[in-house]
mmCIF file of C-alpha atoms in Angstrom:
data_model
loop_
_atom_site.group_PDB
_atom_site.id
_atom_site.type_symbol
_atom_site.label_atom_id
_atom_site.label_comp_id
_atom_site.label_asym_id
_atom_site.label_seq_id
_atom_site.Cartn_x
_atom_site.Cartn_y
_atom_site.Cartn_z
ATOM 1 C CA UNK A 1 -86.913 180.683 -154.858
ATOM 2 C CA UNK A 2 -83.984 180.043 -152.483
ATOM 3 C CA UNK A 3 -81.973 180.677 -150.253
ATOM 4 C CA UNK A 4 -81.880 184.614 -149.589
ATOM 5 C CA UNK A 5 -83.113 185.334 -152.817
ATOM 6 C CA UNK A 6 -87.167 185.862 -153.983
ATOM 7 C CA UNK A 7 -88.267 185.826 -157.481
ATOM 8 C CA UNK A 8 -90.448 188.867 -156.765
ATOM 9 C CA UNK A 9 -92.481 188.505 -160.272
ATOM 10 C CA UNK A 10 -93.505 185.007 -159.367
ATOM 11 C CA UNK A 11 -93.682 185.774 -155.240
ATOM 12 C CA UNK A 12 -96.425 189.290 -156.240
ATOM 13 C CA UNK A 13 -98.703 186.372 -158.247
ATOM 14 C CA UNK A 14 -98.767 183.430 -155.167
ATOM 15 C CA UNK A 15 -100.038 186.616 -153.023
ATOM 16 C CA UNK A 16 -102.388 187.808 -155.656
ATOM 17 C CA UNK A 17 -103.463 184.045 -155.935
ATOM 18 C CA UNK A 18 -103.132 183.260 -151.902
ATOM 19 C CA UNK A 19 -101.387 180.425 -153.415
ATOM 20 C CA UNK A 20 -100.560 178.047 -150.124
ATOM 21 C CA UNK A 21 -97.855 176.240 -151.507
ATOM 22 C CA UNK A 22 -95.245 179.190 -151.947
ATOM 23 C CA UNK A 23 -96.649 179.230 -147.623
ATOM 24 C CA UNK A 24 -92.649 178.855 -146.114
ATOM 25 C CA UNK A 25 -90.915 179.863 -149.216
ATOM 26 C CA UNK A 26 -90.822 183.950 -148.779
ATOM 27 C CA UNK A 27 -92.965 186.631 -146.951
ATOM 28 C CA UNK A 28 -94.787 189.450 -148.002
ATOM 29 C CA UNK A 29 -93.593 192.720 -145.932
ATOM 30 C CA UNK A 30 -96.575 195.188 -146.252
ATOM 31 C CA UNK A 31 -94.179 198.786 -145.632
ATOM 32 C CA UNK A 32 -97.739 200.879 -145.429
ATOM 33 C CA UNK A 33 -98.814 198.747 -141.747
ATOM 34 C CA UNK A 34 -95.945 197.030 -140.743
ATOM 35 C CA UNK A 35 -96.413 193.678 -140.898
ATOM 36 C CA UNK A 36 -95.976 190.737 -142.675
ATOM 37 C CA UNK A 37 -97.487 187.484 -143.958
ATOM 38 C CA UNK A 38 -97.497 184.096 -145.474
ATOM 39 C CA UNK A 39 -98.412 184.235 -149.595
ATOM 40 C CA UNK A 40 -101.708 183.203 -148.397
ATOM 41 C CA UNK A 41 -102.835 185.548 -146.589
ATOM 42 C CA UNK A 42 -107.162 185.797 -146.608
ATOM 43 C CA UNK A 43 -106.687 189.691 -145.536
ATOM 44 C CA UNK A 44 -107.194 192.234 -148.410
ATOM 45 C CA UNK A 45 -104.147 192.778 -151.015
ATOM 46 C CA UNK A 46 -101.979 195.781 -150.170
ATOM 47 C CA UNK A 47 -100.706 198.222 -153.198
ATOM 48 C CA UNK A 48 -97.914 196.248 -155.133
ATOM 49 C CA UNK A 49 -95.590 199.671 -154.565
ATOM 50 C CA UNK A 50 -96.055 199.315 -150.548
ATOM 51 C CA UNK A 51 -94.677 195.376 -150.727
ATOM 52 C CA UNK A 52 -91.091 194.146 -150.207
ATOM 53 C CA UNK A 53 -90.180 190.563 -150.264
ATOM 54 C CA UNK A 54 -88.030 188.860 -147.862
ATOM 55 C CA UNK A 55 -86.893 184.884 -147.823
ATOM 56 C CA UNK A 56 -87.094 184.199 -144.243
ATOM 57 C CA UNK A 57 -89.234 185.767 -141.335
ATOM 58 C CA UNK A 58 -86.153 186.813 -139.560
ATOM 59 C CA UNK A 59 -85.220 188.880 -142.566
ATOM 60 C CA UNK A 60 -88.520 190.870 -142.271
ATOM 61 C CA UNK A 61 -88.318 191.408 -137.996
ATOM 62 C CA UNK A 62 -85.232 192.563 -138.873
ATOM 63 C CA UNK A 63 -85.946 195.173 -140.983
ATOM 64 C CA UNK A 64 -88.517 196.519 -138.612
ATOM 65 C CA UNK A 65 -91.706 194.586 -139.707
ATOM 66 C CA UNK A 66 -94.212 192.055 -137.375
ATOM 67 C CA UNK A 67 -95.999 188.933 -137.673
ATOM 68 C CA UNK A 68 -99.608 188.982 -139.376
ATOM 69 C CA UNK A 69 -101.873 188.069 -136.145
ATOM 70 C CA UNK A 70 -104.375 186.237 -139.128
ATOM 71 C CA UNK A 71 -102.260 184.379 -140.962
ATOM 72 C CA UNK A 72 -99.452 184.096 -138.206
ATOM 73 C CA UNK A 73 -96.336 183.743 -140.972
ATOM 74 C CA UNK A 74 -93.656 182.975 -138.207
ATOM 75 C CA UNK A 75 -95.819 179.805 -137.069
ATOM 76 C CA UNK A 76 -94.812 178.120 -141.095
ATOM 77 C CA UNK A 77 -91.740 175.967 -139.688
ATOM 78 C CA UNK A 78 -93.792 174.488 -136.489
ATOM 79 C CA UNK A 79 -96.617 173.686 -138.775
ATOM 80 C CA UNK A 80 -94.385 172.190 -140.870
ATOM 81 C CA UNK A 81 -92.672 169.954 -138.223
ATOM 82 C CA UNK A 82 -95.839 169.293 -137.297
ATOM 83 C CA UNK A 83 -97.614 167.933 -140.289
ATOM 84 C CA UNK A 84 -94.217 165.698 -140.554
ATOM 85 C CA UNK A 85 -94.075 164.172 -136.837
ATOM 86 C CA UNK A 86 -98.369 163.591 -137.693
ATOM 87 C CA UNK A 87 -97.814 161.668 -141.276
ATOM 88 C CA UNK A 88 -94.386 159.778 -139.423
ATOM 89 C CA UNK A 89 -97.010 158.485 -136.926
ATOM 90 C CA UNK A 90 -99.441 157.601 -139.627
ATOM 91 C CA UNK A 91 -97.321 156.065 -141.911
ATOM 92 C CA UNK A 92 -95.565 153.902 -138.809
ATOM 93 C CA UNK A 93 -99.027 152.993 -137.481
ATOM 94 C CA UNK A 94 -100.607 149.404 -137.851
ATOM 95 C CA UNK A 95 -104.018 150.734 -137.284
ATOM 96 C CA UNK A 96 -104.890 154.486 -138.071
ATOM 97 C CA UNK A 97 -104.667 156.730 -134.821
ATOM 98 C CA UNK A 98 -107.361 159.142 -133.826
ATOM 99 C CA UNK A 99 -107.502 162.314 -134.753
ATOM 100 C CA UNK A 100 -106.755 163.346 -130.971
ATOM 101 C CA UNK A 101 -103.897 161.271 -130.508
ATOM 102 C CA UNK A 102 -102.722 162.950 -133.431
ATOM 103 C CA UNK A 103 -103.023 166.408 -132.121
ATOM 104 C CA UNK A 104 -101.452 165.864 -129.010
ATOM 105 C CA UNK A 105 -98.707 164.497 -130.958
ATOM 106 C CA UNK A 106 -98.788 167.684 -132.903
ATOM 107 C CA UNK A 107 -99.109 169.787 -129.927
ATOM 108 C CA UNK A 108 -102.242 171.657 -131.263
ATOM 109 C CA UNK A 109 -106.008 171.464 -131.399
ATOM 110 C CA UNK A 110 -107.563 168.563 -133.651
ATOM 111 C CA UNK A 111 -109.445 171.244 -135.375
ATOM 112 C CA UNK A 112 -106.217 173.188 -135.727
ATOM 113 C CA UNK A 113 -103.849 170.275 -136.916
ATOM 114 C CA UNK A 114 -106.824 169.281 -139.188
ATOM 115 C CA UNK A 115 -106.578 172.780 -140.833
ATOM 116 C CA UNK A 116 -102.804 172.919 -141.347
ATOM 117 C CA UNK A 117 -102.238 169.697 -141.989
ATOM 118 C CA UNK A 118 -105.274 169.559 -145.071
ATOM 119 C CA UNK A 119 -103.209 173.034 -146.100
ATOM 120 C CA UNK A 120 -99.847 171.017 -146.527
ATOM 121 C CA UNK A 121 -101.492 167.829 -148.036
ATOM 122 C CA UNK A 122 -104.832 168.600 -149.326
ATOM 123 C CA UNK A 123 -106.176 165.757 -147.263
ATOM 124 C CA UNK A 124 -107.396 165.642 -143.529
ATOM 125 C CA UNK A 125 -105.265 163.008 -141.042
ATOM 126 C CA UNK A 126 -107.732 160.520 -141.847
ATOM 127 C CA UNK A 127 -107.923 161.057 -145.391
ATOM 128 C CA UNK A 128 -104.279 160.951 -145.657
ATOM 129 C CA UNK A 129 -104.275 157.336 -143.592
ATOM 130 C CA UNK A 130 -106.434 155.938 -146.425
ATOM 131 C CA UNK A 131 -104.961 157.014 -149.344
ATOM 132 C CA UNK A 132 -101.758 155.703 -147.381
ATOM 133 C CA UNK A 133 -102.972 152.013 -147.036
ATOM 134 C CA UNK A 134 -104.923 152.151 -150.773
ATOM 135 C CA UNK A 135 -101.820 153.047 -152.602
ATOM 136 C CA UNK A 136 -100.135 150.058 -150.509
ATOM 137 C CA UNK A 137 -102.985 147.537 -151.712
ATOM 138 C CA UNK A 138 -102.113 148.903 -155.000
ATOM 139 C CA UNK A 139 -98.289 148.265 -155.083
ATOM 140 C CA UNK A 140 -99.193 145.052 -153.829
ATOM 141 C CA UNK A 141 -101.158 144.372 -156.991
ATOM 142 C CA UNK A 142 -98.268 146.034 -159.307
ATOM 143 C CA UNK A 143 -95.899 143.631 -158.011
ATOM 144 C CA UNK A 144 -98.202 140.639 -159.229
ATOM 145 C CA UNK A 145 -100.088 139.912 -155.575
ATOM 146 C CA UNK A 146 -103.331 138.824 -155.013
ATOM 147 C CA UNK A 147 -106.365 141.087 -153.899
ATOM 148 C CA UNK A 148 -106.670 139.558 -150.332
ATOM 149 C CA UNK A 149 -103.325 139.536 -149.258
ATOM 150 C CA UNK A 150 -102.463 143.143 -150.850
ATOM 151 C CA UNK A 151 -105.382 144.262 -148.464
ATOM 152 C CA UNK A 152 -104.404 142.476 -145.613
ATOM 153 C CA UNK A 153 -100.861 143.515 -146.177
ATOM 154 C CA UNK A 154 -101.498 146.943 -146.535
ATOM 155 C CA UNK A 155 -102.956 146.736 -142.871
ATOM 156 C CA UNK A 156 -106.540 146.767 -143.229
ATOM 157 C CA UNK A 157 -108.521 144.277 -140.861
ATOM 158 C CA UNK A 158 -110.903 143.133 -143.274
ATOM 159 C CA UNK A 159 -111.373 143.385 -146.704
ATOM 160 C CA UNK A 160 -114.791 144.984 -146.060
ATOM 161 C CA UNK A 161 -112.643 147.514 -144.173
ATOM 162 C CA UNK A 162 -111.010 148.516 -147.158
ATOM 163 C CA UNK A 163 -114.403 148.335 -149.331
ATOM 164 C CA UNK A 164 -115.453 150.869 -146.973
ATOM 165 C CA UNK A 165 -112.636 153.213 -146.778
ATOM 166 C CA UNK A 166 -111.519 153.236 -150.236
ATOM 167 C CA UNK A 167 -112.299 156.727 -151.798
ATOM 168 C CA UNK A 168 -109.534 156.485 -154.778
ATOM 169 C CA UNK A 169 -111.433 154.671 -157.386
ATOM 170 C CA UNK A 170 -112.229 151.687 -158.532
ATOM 171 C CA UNK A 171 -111.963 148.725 -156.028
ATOM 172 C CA UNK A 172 -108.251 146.997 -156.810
ATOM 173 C CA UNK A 173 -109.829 143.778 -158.821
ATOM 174 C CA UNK A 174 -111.780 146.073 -160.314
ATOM 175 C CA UNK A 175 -108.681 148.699 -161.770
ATOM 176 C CA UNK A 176 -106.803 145.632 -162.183
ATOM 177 C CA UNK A 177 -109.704 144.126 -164.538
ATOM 178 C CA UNK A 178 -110.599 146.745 -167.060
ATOM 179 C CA UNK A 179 -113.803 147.603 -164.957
ATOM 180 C CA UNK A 180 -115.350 144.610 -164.804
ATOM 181 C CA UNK A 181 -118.760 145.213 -162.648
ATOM 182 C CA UNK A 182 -118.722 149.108 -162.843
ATOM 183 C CA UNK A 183 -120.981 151.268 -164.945
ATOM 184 C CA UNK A 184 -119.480 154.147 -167.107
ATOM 185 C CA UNK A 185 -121.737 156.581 -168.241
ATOM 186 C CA UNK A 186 -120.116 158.878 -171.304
ATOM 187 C CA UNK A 187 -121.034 161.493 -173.498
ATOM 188 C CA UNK A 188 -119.115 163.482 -176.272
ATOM 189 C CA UNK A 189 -119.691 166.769 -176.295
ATOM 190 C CA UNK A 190 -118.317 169.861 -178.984
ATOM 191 C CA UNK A 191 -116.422 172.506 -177.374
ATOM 192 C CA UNK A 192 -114.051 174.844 -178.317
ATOM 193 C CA UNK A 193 -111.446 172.627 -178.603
ATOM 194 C CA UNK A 194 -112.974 170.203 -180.527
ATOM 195 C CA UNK A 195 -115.429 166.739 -179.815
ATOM 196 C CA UNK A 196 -114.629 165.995 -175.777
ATOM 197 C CA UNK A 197 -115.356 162.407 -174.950
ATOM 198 C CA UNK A 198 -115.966 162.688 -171.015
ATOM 199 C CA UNK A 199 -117.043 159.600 -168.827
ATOM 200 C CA UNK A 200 -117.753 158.808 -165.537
ATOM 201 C CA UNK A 201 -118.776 156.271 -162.836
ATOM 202 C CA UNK A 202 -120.486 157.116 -159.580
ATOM 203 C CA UNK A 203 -117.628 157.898 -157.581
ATOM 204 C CA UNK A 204 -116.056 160.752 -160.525
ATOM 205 C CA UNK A 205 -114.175 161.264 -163.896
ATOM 206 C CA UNK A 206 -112.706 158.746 -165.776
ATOM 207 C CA UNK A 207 -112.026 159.598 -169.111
ATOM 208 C CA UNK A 208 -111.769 162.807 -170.469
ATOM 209 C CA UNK A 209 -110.118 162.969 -174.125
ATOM 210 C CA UNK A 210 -110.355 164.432 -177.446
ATOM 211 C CA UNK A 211 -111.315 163.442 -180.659
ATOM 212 C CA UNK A 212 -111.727 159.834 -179.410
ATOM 213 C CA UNK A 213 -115.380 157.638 -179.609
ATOM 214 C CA UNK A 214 -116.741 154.953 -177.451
ATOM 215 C CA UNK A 215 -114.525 152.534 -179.278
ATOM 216 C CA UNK A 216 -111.316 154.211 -177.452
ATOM 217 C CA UNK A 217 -113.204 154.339 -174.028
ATOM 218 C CA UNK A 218 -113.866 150.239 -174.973
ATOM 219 C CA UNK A 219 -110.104 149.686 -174.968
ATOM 220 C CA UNK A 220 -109.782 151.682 -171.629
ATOM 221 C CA UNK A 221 -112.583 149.675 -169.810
ATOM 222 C CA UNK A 222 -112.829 146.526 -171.939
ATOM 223 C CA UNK A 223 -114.977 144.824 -169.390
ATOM 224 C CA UNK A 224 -116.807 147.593 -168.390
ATOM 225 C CA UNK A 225 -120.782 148.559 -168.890
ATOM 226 C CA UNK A 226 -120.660 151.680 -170.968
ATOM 227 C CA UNK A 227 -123.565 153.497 -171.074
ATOM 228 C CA UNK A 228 -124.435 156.915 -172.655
ATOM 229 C CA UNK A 229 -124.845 160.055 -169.811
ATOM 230 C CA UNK A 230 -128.127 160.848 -168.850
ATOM 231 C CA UNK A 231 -129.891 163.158 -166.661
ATOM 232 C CA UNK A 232 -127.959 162.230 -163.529
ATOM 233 C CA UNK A 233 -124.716 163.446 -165.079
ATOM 234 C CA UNK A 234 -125.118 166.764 -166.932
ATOM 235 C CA UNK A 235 -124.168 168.758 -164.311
ATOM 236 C CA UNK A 236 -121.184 166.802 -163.770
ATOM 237 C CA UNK A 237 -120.203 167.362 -167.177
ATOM 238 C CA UNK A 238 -121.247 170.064 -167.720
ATOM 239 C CA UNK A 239 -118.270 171.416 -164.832
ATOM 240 C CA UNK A 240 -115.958 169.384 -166.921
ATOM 241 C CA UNK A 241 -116.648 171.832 -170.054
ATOM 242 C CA UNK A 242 -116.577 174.783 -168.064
ATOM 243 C CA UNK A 243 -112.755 173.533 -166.910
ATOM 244 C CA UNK A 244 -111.882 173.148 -170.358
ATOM 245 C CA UNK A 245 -113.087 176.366 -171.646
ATOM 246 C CA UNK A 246 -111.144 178.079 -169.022
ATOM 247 C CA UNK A 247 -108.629 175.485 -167.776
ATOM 248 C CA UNK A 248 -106.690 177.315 -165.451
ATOM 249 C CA UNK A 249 -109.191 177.607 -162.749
ATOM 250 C CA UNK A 250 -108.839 175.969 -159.480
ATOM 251 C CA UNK A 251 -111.516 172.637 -159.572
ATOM 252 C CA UNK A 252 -113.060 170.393 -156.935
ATOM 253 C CA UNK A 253 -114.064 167.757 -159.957
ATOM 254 C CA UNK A 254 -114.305 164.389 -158.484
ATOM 255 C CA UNK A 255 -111.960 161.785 -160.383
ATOM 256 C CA UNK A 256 -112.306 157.809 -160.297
ATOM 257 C CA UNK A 257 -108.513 157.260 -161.876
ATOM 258 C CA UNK A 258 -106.064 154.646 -160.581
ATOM 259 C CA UNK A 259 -102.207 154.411 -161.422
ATOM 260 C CA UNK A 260 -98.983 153.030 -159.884
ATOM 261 C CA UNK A 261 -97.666 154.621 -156.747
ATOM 262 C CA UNK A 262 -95.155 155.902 -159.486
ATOM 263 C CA UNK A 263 -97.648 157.680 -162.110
ATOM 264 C CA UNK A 264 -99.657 159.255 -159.263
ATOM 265 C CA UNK A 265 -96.834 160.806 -157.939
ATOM 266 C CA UNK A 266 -96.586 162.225 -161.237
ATOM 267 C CA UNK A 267 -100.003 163.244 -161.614
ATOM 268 C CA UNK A 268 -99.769 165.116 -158.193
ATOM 269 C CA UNK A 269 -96.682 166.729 -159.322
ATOM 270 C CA UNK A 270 -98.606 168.251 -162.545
ATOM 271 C CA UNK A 271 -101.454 169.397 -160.438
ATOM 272 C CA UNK A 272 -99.060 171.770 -158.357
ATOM 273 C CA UNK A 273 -97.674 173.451 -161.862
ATOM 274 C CA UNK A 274 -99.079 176.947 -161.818
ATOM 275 C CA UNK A 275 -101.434 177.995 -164.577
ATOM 276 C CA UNK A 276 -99.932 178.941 -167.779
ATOM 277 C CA UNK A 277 -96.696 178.013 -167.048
ATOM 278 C CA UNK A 278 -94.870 174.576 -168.049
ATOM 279 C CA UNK A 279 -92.511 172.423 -166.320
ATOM 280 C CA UNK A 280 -89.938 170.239 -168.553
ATOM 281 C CA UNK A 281 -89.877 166.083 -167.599
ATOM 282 C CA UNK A 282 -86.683 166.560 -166.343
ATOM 283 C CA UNK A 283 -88.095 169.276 -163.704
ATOM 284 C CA UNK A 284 -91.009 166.643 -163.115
ATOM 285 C CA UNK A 285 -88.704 163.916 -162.268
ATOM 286 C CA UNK A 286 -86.705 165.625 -160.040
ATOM 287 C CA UNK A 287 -89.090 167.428 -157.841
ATOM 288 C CA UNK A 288 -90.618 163.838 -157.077
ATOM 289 C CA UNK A 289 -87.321 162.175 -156.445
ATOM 290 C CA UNK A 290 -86.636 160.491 -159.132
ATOM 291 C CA UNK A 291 -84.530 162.931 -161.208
ATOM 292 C CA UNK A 292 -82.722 159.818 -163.882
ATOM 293 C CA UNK A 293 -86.694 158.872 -164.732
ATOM 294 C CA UNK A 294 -87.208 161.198 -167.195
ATOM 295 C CA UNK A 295 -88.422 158.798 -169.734
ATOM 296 C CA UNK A 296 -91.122 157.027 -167.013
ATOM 297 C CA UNK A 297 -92.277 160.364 -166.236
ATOM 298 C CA UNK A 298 -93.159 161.075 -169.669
ATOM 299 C CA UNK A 299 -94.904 157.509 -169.953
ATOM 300 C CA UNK A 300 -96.917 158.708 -166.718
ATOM 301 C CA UNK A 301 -97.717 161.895 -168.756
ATOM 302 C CA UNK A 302 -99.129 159.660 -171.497
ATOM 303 C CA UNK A 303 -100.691 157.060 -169.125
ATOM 304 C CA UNK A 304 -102.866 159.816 -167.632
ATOM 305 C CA UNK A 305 -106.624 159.242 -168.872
ATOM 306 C CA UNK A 306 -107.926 162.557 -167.740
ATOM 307 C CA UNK A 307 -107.154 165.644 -169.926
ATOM 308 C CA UNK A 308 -107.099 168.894 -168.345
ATOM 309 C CA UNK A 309 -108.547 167.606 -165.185
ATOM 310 C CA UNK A 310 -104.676 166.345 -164.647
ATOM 311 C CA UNK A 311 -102.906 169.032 -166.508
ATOM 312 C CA UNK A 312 -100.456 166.837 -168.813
ATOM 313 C CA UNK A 313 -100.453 169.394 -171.474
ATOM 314 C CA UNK A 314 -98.309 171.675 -169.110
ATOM 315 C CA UNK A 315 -95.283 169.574 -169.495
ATOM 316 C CA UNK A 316 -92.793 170.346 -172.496
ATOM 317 C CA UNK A 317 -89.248 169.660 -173.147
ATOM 318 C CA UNK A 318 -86.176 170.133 -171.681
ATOM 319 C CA UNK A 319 -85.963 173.017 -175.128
ATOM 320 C CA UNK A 320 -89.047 174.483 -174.283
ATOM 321 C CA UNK A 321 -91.001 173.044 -177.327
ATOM 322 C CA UNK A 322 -94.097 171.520 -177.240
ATOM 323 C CA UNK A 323 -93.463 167.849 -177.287
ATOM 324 C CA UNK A 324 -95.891 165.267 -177.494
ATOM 325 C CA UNK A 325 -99.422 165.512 -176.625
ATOM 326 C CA UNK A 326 -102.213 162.510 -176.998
ATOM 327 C CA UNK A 327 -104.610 164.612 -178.394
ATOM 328 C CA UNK A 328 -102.063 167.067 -180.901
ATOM 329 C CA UNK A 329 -100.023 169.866 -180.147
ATOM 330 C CA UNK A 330 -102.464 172.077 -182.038
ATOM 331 C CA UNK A 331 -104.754 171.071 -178.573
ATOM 332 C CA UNK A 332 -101.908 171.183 -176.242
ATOM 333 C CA UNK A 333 -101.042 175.010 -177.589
ATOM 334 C CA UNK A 334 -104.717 175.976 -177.087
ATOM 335 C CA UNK A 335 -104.767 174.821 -173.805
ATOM 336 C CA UNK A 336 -101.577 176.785 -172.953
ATOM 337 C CA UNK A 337 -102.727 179.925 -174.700
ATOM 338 C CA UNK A 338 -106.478 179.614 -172.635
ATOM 339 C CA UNK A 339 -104.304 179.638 -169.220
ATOM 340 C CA UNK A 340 -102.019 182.745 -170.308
ATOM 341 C CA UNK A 341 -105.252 184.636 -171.926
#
């Protein structure tokens, strides 16, 4: 969608879905009350004949309509500068700024900028300032630095600090060392797509293949304690096999998994791909910057060590055939055919 022009087919299912992140792409013009609002809108879902589509808010004032008082459509762009001026100041800070510095910066309430900005980024301020400084730590350690002076570098005070505020994963040595120190529990368990090997350590998912066996999880965590899944983790996978069964349902799964800044990127990119629908590696590439690395993107793909969880098997090529898949295409398809069913 661009420019004055709205794919109404794909606009009608963001509404239908309240999807957020079509929020600033179009608006939904309800003819029946006279108003209009962002994709995703909480009030109730108007008759598809009473809807009209426009690109811009101006577009719908001008053909008569208002502004949703709930959802408040024509407030999209300020939000927007405003998440933007918020992760400027965190990204530019040496030490992370409070949340009310933030909001004055912002020009709204911290519970407001909280809201809008979690809506843009899926993370609160604070949230977003610590995934900021672990993913620094981590290029640090990509680019052959040691553990102290990526953390120090990255801006923490104290390694403690980061100990503390690291919620990605595995500590740095740690990722860097084939889990040495850190207990995965695992179990393999039938479903409809075959044997699932699933793992886990305390802070979320770790694994999550097919047709694999403890010896593949060994070469994942060589230094790792693996231990078989007991009590303490059968609801936890137990949510895993209900995502597979029906994989294109929204999840709040916890996940312990650690790439470069480059594959993560990558991985975020695949979580925004709608269900049921595919994205080529070109497409990939290019709507995280890096349109000529079409080839790393694919290695990403295959680097990812959570099935389904990060949905890899929505990527095809440039053709629109299948491509590779770790696990088969015969799996892949499935997948695919459980998101359009």
């Amino acid at each position: 969608m661009s420019g004055n022009i709205v794919d109404e087919a794909r606009a009608w299912t963001a509404v239908q879905k309240r999807d957020r992140s079509f929020d600033g792409q179009f608006v939904t013009g309800v003819l029946s009350t006279g108003i209009y609002c962002r994709p995703s809108c909480a009030a109730r879902h108007p008759k598809r004949e009473n809807v009209r589509f426009f690109a811009r808010a101006e577009q719908a004032e001008a053909a008569g309509l208002r502004a949703c008082l709930r959802c408040r459509p024509n407030d999209v762009a300020r939000d927007e500068a405003a998440v933007k001026r918020v992760i400027d100041a965190i990204r530019s800070a040496e030490t992370a700024p409070r949340l009310d510095e933030l909001a004055a910066l912002a020009g709204y309430s911290s519970s407001h900028l909280q809201r809008i900005f979690k809506r843009a980024t899926g993370l609160s301020p604070a949230a977003y300032g610590r995934a900021l400084r672990s993913e620094r730590v981590k290029k640090a350690l990509d680019g052959g630095g040691t553990v102290t002076g990526a953390i120090y570098d990255a801006g923490y005070g104290s390694a403690s600090r980061f100990y503390e505020e690291d919620k990605m994963g595995m500590k740095p040595g740690v990722w860097k060392n084939g889990g040495a120190g850190v207990t995965v529990h695992w179990s393999i368990i039938d479903t409809s797509l075959g044997a699932m090997m699933v793992a886990a350590t305390d802070k979320g998912i770790c694994c999550l293949s097919f047709n694999e066996d403890e010896t593949a999880l060994r070469k994942r965590f060589p230094k790792a304690d693996l231990q078989r899944g007991g009590a303490a983790f059968s609801e936890l996978f137990a949510q895993v096999v209900r995502q597979v069964e029906r994989p294109g349902r929204p999840h709040n799964i916890p996940l312990d998994v650690q790439g470069t800044a480059f594959q993560e990127a990558v991985w975020q990119e695949l979580r925004k791909i709608p269900e049921g629908e595919t994205r080529s590696y070109a497409d990939i590439a290019a709507a995280i910057g890096k349109p000529k690395a079409v080839r790393a993107v694919g290695s990403a793909n295959g680097a990812n060590n959570v099935a389904v969880l990060i949905p890899c098997h929505r990527v095809v090529r440039s053709d629109g055939t299948m491509g590779g898949y770790a696990y088969g295409a015969e799996i892949k398809q499935k997948l695919l055919e459980k998101e359009r069913g």
